[in-house]
Short mmCIF file of C-alpha atoms and ligand atoms in Angstrom, two decimals:
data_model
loop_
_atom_site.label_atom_id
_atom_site.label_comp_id
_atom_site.label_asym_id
_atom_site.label_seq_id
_atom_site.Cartn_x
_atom_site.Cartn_y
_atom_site.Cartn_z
CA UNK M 524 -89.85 169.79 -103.94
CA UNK M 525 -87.38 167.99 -101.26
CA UNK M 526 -88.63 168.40 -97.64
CA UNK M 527 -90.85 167.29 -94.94
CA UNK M 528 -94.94 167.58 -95.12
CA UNK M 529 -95.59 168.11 -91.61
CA UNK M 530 -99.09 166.99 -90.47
CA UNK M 531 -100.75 168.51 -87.71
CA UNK M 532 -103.89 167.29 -85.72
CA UNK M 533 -104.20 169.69 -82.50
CA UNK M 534 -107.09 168.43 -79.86
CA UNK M 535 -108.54 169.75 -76.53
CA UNK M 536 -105.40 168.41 -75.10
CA UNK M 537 -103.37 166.61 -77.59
CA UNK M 538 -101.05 167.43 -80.54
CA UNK M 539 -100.94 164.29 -82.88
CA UNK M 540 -98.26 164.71 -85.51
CA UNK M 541 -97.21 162.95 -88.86
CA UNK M 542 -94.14 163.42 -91.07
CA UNK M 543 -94.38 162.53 -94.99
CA UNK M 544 -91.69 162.70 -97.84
CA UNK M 545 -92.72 165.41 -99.80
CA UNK M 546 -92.57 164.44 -103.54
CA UNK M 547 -94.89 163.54 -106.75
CA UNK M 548 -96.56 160.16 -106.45
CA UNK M 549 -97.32 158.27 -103.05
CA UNK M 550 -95.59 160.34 -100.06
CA UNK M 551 -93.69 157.87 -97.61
CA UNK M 552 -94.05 158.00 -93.90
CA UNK M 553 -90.97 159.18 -91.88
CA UNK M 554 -92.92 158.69 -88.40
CA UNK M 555 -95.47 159.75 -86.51
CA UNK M 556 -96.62 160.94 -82.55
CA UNK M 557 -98.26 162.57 -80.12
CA UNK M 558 -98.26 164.60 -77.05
CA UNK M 559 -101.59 163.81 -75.28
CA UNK M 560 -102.47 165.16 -71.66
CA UNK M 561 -101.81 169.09 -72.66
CA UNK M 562 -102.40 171.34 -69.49
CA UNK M 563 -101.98 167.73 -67.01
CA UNK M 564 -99.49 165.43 -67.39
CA UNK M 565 -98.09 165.56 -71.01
CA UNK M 566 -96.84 162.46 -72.58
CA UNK M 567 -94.83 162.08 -75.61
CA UNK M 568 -94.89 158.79 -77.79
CA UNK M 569 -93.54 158.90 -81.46
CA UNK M 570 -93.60 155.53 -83.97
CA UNK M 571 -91.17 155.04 -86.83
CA UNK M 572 -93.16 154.12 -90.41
CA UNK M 573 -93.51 150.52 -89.35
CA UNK M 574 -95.42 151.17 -86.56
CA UNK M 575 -92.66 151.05 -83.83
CA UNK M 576 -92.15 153.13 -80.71
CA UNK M 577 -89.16 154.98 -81.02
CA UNK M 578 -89.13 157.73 -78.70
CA UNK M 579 -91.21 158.19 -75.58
CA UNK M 580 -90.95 161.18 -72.65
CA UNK M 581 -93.02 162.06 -69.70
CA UNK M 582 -91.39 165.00 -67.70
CA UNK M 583 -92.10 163.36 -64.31
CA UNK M 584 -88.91 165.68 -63.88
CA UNK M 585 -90.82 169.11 -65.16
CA UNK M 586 -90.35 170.99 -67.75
CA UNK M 587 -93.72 169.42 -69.37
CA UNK M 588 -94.87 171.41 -72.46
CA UNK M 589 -98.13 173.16 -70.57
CA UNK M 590 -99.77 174.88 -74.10
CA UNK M 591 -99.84 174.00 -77.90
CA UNK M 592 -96.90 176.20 -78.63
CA UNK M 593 -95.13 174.74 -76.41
CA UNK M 594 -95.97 171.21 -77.22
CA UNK M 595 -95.37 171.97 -80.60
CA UNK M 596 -92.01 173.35 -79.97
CA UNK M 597 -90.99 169.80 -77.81
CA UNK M 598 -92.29 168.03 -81.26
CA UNK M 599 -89.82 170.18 -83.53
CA UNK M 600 -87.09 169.82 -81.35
CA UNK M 601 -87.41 165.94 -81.37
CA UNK M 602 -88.17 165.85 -85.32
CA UNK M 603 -85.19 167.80 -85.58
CA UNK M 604 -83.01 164.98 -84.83
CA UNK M 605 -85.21 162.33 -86.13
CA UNK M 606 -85.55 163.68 -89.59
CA UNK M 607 -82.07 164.70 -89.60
CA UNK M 608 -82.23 168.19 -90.44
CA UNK M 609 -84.44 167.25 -93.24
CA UNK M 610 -86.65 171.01 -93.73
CA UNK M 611 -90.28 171.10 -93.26
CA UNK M 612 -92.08 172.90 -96.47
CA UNK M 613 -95.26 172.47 -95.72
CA UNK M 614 -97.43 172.04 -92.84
CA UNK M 615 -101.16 170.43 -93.30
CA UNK M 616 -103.92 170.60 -90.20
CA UNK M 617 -106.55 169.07 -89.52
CA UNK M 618 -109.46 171.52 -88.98
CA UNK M 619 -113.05 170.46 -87.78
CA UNK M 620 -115.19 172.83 -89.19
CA UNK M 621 -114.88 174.51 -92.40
CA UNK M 622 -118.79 175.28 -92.45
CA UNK M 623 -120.95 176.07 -95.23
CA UNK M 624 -118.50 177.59 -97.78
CA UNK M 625 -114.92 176.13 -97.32
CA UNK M 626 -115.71 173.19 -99.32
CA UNK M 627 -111.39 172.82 -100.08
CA UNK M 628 -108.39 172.47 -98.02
CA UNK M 629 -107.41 175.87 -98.30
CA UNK M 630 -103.94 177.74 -98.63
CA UNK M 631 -104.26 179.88 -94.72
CA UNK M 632 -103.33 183.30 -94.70
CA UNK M 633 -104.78 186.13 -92.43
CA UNK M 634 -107.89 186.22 -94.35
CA UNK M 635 -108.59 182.76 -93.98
CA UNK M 636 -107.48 183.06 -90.54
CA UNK M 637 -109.77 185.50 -89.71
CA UNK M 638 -112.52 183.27 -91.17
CA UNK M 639 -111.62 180.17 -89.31
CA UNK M 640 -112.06 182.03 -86.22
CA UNK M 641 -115.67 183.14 -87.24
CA UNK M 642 -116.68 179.09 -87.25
CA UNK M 643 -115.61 178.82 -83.83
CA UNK M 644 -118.95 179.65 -82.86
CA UNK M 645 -119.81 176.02 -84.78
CA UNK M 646 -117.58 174.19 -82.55
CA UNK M 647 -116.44 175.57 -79.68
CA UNK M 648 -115.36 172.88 -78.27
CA UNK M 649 -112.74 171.36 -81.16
CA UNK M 650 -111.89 174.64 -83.60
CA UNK M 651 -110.09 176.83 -80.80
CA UNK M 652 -107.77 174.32 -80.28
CA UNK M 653 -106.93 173.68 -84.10
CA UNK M 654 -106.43 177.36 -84.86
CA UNK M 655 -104.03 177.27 -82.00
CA UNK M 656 -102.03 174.27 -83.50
CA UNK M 657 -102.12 176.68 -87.30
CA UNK M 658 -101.06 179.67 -84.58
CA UNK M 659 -97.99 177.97 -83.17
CA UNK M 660 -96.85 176.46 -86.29
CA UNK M 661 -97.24 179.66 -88.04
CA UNK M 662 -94.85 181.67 -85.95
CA UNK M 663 -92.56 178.56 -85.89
CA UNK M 664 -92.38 177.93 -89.20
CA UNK M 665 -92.42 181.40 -90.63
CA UNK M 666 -92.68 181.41 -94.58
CA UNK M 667 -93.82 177.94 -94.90
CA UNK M 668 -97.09 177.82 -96.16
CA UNK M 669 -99.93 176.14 -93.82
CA UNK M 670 -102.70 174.63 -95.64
CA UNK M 671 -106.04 173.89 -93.58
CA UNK M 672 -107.94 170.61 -94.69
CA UNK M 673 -111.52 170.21 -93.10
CA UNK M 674 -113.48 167.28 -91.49
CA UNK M 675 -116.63 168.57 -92.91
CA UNK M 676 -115.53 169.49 -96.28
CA UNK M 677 -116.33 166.19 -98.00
CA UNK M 678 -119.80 166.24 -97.46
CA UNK M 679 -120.28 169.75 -98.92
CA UNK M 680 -121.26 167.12 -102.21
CA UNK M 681 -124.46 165.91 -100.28
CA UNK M 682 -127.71 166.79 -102.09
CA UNK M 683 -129.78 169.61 -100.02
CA UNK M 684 -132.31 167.09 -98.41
CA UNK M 685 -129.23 166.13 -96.62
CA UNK M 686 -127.48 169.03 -95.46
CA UNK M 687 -130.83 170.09 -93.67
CA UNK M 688 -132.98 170.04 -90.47
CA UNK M 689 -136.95 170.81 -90.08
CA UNK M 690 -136.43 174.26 -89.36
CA UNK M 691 -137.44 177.37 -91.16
CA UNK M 692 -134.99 178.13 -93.78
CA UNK M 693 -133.65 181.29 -91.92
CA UNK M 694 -131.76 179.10 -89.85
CA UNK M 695 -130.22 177.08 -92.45
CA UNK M 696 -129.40 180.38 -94.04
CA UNK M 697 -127.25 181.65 -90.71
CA UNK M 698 -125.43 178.09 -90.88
CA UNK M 699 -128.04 175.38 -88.89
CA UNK M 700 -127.38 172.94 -91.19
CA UNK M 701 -125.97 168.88 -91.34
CA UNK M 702 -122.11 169.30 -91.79
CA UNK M 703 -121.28 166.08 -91.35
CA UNK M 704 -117.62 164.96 -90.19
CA UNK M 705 -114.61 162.55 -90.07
CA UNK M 706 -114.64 164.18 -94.01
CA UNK M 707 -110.86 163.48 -93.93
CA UNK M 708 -111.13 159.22 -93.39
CA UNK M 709 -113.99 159.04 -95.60
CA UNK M 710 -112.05 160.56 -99.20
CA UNK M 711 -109.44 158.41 -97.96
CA UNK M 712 -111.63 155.31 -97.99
CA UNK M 713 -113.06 155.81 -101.15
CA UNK M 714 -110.08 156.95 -103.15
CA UNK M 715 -108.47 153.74 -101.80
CA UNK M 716 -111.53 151.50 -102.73
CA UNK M 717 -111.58 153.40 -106.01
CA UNK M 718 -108.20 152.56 -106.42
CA UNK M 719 -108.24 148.73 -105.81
CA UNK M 720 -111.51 148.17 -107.54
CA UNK M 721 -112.63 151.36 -109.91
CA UNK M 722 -116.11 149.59 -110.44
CA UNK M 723 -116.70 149.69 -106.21
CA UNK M 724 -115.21 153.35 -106.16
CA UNK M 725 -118.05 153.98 -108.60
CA UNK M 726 -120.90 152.53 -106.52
CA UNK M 727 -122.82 152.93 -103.30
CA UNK M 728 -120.71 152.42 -100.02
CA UNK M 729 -121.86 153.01 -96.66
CA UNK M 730 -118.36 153.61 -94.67
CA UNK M 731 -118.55 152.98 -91.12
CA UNK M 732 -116.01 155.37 -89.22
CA UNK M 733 -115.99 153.90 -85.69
CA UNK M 734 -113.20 154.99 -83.25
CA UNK M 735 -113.56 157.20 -80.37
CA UNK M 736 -115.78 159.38 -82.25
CA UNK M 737 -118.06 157.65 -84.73
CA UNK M 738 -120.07 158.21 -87.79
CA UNK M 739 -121.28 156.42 -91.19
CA UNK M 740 -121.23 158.17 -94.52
CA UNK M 741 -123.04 157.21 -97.79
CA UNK M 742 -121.13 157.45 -100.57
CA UNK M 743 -122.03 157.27 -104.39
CA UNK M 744 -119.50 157.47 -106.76
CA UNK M 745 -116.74 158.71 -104.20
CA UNK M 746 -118.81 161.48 -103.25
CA UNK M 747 -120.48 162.09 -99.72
CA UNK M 748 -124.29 162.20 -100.15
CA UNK M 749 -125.12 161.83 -96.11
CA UNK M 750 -123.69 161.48 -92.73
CA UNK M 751 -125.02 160.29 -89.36
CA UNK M 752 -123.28 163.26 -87.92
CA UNK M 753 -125.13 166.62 -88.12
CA UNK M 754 -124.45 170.30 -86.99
CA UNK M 755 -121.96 168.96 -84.55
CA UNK M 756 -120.36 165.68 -83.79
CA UNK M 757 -122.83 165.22 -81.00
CA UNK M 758 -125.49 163.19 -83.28
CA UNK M 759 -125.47 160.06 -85.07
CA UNK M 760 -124.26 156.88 -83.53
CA UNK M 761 -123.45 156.92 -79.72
CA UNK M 762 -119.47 157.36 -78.90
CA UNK M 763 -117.04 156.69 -76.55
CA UNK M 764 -118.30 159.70 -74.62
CA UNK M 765 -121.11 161.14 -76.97
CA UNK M 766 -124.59 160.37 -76.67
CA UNK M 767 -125.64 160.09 -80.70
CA UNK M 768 -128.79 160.74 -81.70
CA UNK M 769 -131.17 162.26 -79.21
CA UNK M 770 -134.64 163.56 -79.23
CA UNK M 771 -134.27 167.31 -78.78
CA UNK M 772 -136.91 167.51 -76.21
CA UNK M 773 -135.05 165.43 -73.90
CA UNK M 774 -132.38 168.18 -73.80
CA UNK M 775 -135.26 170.78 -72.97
CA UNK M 776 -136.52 168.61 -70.31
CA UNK M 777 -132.81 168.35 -68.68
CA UNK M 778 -132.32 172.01 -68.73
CA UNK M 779 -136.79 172.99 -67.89
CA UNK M 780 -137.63 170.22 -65.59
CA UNK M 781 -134.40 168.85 -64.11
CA UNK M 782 -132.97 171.99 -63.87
CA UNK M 783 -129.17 171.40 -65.70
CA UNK M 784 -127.33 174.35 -66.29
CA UNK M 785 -126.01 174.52 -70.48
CA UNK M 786 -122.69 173.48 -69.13
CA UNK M 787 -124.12 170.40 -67.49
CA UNK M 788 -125.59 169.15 -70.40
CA UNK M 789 -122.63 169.55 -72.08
CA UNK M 790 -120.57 167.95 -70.11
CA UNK M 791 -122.84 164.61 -69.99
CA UNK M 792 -124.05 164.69 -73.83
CA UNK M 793 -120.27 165.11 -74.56
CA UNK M 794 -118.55 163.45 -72.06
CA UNK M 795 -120.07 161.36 -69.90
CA UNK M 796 -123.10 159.64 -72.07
CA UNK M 797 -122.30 156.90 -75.45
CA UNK M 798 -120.59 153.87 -74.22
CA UNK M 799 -118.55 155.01 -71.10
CA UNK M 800 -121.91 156.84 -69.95
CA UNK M 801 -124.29 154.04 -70.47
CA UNK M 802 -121.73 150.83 -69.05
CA UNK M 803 -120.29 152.46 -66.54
CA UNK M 804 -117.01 151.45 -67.16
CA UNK M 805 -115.23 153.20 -69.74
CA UNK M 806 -115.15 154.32 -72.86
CA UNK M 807 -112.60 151.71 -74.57
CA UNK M 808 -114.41 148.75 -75.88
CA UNK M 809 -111.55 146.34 -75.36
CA UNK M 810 -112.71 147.27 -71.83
CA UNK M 811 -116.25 146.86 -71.66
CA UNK M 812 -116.12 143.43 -72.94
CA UNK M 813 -113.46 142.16 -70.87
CA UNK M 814 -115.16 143.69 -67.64
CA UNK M 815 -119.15 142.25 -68.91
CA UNK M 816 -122.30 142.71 -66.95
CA UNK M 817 -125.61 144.09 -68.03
CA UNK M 818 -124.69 147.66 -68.24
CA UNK M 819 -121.57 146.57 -70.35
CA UNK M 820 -124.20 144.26 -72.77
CA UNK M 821 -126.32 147.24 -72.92
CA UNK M 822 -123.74 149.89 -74.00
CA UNK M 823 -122.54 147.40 -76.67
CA UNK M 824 -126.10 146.18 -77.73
CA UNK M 825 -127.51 150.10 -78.11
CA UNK M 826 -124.16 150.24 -80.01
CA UNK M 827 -124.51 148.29 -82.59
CA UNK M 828 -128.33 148.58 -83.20
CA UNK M 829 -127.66 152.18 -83.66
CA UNK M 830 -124.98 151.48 -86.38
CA UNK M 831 -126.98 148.56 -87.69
CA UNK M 832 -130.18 151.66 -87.92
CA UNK M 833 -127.99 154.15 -89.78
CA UNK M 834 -126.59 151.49 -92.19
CA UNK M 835 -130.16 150.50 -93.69
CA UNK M 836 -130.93 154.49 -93.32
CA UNK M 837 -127.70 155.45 -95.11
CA UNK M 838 -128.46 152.47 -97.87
CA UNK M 839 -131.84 153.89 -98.63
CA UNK M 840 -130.65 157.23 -99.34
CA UNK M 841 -128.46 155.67 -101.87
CA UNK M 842 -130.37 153.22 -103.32
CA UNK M 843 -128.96 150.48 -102.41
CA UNK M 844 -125.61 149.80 -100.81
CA UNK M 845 -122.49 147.73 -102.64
CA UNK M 846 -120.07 147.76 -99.84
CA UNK M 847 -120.17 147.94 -96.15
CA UNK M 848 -116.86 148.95 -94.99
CA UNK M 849 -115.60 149.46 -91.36
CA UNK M 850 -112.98 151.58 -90.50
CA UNK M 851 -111.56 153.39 -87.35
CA UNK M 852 -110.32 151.79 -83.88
CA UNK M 853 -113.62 149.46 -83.24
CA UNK M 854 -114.20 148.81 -87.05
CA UNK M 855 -110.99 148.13 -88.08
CA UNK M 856 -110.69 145.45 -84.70
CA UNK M 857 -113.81 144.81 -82.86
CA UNK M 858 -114.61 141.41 -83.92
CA UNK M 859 -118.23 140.75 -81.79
CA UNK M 860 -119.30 144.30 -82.15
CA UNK M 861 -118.80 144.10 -86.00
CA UNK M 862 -120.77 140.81 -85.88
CA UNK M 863 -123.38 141.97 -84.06
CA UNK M 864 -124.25 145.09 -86.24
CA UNK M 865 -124.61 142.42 -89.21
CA UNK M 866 -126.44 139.84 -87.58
CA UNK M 867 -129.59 139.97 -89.07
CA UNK M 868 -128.92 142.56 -91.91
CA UNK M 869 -128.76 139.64 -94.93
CA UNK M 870 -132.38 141.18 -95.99
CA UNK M 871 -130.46 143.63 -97.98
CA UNK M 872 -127.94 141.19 -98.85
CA UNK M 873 -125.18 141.47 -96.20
CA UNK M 874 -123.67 138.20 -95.15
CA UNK M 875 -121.22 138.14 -92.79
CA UNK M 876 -118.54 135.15 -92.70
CA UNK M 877 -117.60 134.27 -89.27
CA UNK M 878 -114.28 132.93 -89.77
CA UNK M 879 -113.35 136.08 -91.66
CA UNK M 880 -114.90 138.26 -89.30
CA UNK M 881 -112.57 136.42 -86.90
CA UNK M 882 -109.26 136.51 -88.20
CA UNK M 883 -109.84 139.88 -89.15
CA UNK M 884 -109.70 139.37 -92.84
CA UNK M 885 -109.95 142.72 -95.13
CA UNK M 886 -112.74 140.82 -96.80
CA UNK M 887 -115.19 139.70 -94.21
CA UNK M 888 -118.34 138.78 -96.05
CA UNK M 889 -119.39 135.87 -97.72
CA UNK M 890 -118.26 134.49 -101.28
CA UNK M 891 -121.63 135.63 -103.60
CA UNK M 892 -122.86 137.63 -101.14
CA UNK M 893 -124.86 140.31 -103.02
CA UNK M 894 -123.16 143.51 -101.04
CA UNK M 895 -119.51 143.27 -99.58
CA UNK M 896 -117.82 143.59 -96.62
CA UNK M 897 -114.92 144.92 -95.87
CA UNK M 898 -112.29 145.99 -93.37
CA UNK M 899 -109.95 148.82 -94.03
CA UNK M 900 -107.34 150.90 -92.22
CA UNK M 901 -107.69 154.52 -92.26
CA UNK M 902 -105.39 157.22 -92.52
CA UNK M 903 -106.92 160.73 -91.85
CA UNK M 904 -102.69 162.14 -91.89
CA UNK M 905 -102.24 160.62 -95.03
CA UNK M 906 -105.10 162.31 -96.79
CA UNK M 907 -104.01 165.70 -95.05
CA UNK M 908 -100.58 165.32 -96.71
CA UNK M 909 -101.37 164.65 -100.10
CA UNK M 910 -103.71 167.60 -99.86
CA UNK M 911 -101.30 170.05 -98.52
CA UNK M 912 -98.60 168.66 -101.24
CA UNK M 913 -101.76 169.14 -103.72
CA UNK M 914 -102.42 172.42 -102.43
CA UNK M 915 -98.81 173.61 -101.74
CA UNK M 916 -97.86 172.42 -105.49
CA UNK M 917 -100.89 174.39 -107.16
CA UNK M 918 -99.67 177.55 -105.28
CA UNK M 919 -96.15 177.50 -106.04
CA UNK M 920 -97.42 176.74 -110.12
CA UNK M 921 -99.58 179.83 -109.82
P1 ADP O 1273 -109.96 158.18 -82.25
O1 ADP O 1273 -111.36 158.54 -82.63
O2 ADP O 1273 -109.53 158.74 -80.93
O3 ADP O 1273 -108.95 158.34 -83.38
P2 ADP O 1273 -109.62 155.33 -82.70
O4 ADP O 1273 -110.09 155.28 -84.11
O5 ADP O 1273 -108.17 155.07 -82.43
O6 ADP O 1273 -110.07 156.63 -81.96
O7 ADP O 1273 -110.49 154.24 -81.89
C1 ADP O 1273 -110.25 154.03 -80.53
C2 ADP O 1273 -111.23 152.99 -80.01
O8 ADP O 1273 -111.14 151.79 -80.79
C3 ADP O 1273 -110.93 152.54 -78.59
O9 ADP O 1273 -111.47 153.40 -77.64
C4 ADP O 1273 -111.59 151.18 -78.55
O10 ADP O 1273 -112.95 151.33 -78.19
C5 ADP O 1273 -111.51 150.68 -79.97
N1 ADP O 1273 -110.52 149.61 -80.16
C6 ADP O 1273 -109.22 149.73 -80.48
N2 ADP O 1273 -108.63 148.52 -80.57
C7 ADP O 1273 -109.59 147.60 -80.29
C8 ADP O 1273 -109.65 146.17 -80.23
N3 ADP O 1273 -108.55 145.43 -80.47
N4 ADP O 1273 -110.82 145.59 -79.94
C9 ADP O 1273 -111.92 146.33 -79.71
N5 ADP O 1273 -111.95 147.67 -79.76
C10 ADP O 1273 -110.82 148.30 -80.05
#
């Protein structure tokens, strides 16, 4: 199959994109994008395979893309040229929430469609805006098959102690259960660990996931057997905008006592609490350390005490822990933070080298240390491609 796998990642008001040689083996990068500020003031930015800028638009003169079709339809027209003419035969997106039963990327048809739209309910806030992206690719790319690939998906492997709250089981039954996400960066991590060192792949890793939205994930023998993320991505570590774990009552007390309406608390559990909430500042760590100050030590301390909390919680669900590997925006570069969340932790036999740490090494604990540490780039596109080529291939063998 000759062609483009077109990878599509549609947010509350972005449209991230990624092109991939369709083929057999490893799929090479064409280049990648986005349009961020849907609905405001829309920016396109697209990056060659090497990671350089090659195209970049801002429609200070109008004509700005104002919905998902439409942003979608400024991407085509630019990949157009840039893949030169090259056709797209598949298109892979990223969906959120595949809840309790889509444990697959899936082949999307109607059917499917129809079911995607039931989850909503899930998470309202991220799912409408994915099946839009499947919408407007559908009726641009008519008879090219779409193939959905979910962020929960990968933890559908974690034992039932896991996937649960303290509820009675009627709720679990109508879907109240731990999902679990960034599903997508996690298989990618461990396939890649499990291809550079099969022994690793086959033992107990807690991956730390730390961008914008962060999580950890155990992982035994490349499968997912608990997150710090539950029902939604609301719980778990604090975020750039998202509180993390919180006692439930506190929520009760905010709407009872304080008198919040539902979509106050939303707004500040969502966007307004984690580390912009608590320093004040912003949500961007590069930021909050270069500004400093006692709200900007506390953000960062809570930060990485919570991590440091969910590692050894994470570790004793497995039974142990072999690797430690950080991933995402702040784990893949945020030096202090990533020394702070192991200061401390060499009881369980995690023993950070400095210099390492500092120079960003993918290896960053100590020679003989009993568990590893490493730093790894993820690739949440990647993963959708080979997927959709996986799925895509099945389909047309069928
Ligand atoms: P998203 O979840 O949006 O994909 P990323 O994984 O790209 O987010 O992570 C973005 C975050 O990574 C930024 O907000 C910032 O906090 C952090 N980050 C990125 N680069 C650095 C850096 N050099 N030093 C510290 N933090 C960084």
């Amino acid at each position: 199959m000759k062609g483009i796998v077109l990878v599509l990642n549609a947010g509350s008001s972005s449209l991230k994109f990624a092109a991939f040689e369709a083929g057999e083996g490893a799929l090479p990068a064409r280049c990648a994008g986005q349009i961020e500020g849907i609905g405001a003031a829309p920016r396109f930015t697209a990056r060659d395979a090497g990671g350089a800028k090659i195209a970049e638009r801002d429609w200070q003169g109008g004509g700005a893309p104002a919905s998902h079709a439409a942003a979608l339809g400024e991407i085509i027209g630019w990949l157009e040229g840039a893949l030169q003419g090259a056709p797209v035969i598949a298109v892979g997106h990223r969906v959120v929430h595949g809840g309790p039963d889509f444990a697959e990327p899936m082949l999307i048809d109607l059917g499917i469609m129809a079911e995607l739209q039931e989850l909503v309910a899930l998470a309202p806030l991220h799912q409408p805006h994915n099946l839009a992206g499947i919408t407007a690719a559908a009726r641009r790319f008519r008879g090219v098959p779409q193939v959905a690939c979910f962020d929960t998906a990968f933890h559908r492997t974690q034992p039932p102690v896991a996937d649960t709250f303290g509820l009675p089981p009627a709720f679990h039954a109508q879907g109240i259960r731990r999902y679990g996400f960034h599903g997508l960066s996690y298989e990618y991590i461990a396939r890649r660990i499990a291809e550079e060192d099969a022994a690793l792949g086959a033992g107990r890793l807690v991956v730390a996931h730390l961008g914008n939205g962060a999580s950890l994930c155990g992982i035994l023998d490349g499968r997912s057997q608990g997150s710090s993320m539950g029902f939604t991505a609301l719980d778990g570590l604090p975020m750039g905008t998202r509180c993390g774990q919180l006692d439930p009552g506190v929520v009760l007390h905010m709407i009872d006592t304080l008198k919040m309406s539902t979509a106050e608390v939303t707004k500040l559990l969502y966007n307004g609490s984690g580390l912009k909430g608590m320093s004040g500042i912003s949500q961007d760590v590069r930021e909050i350390e270069a500004a400093g100050g006692p709200a900007a030590e506390a953000a960062l301390a809570y930060f990485a005490h919570r991590v440091k909390r969910e590692i050894a919680a994470l570790a004793a669900a497995l039974g142990g822990i072999d690797a430690l590997i950080f991933t995402a925006g702040i784990g893949e570069n945020a030096r202090g933070l990533r020394a702070r969340i192991c200061e401390g932790l060499d009881f369980m036999g995690l023993r950070l080298d400095a210099a390492r740490n500092a120079a960003n090494a993918p290896e960053i604990g100590q020679d003989g240390a009993p568990v590893r540490i490493l730093v790894r780039r993820t690739d949440e596109e990647r993963m959708i491609a080979a997927h959709t080529m996986r799925v895509v291939t099945a389909a047309r063998a069928a």
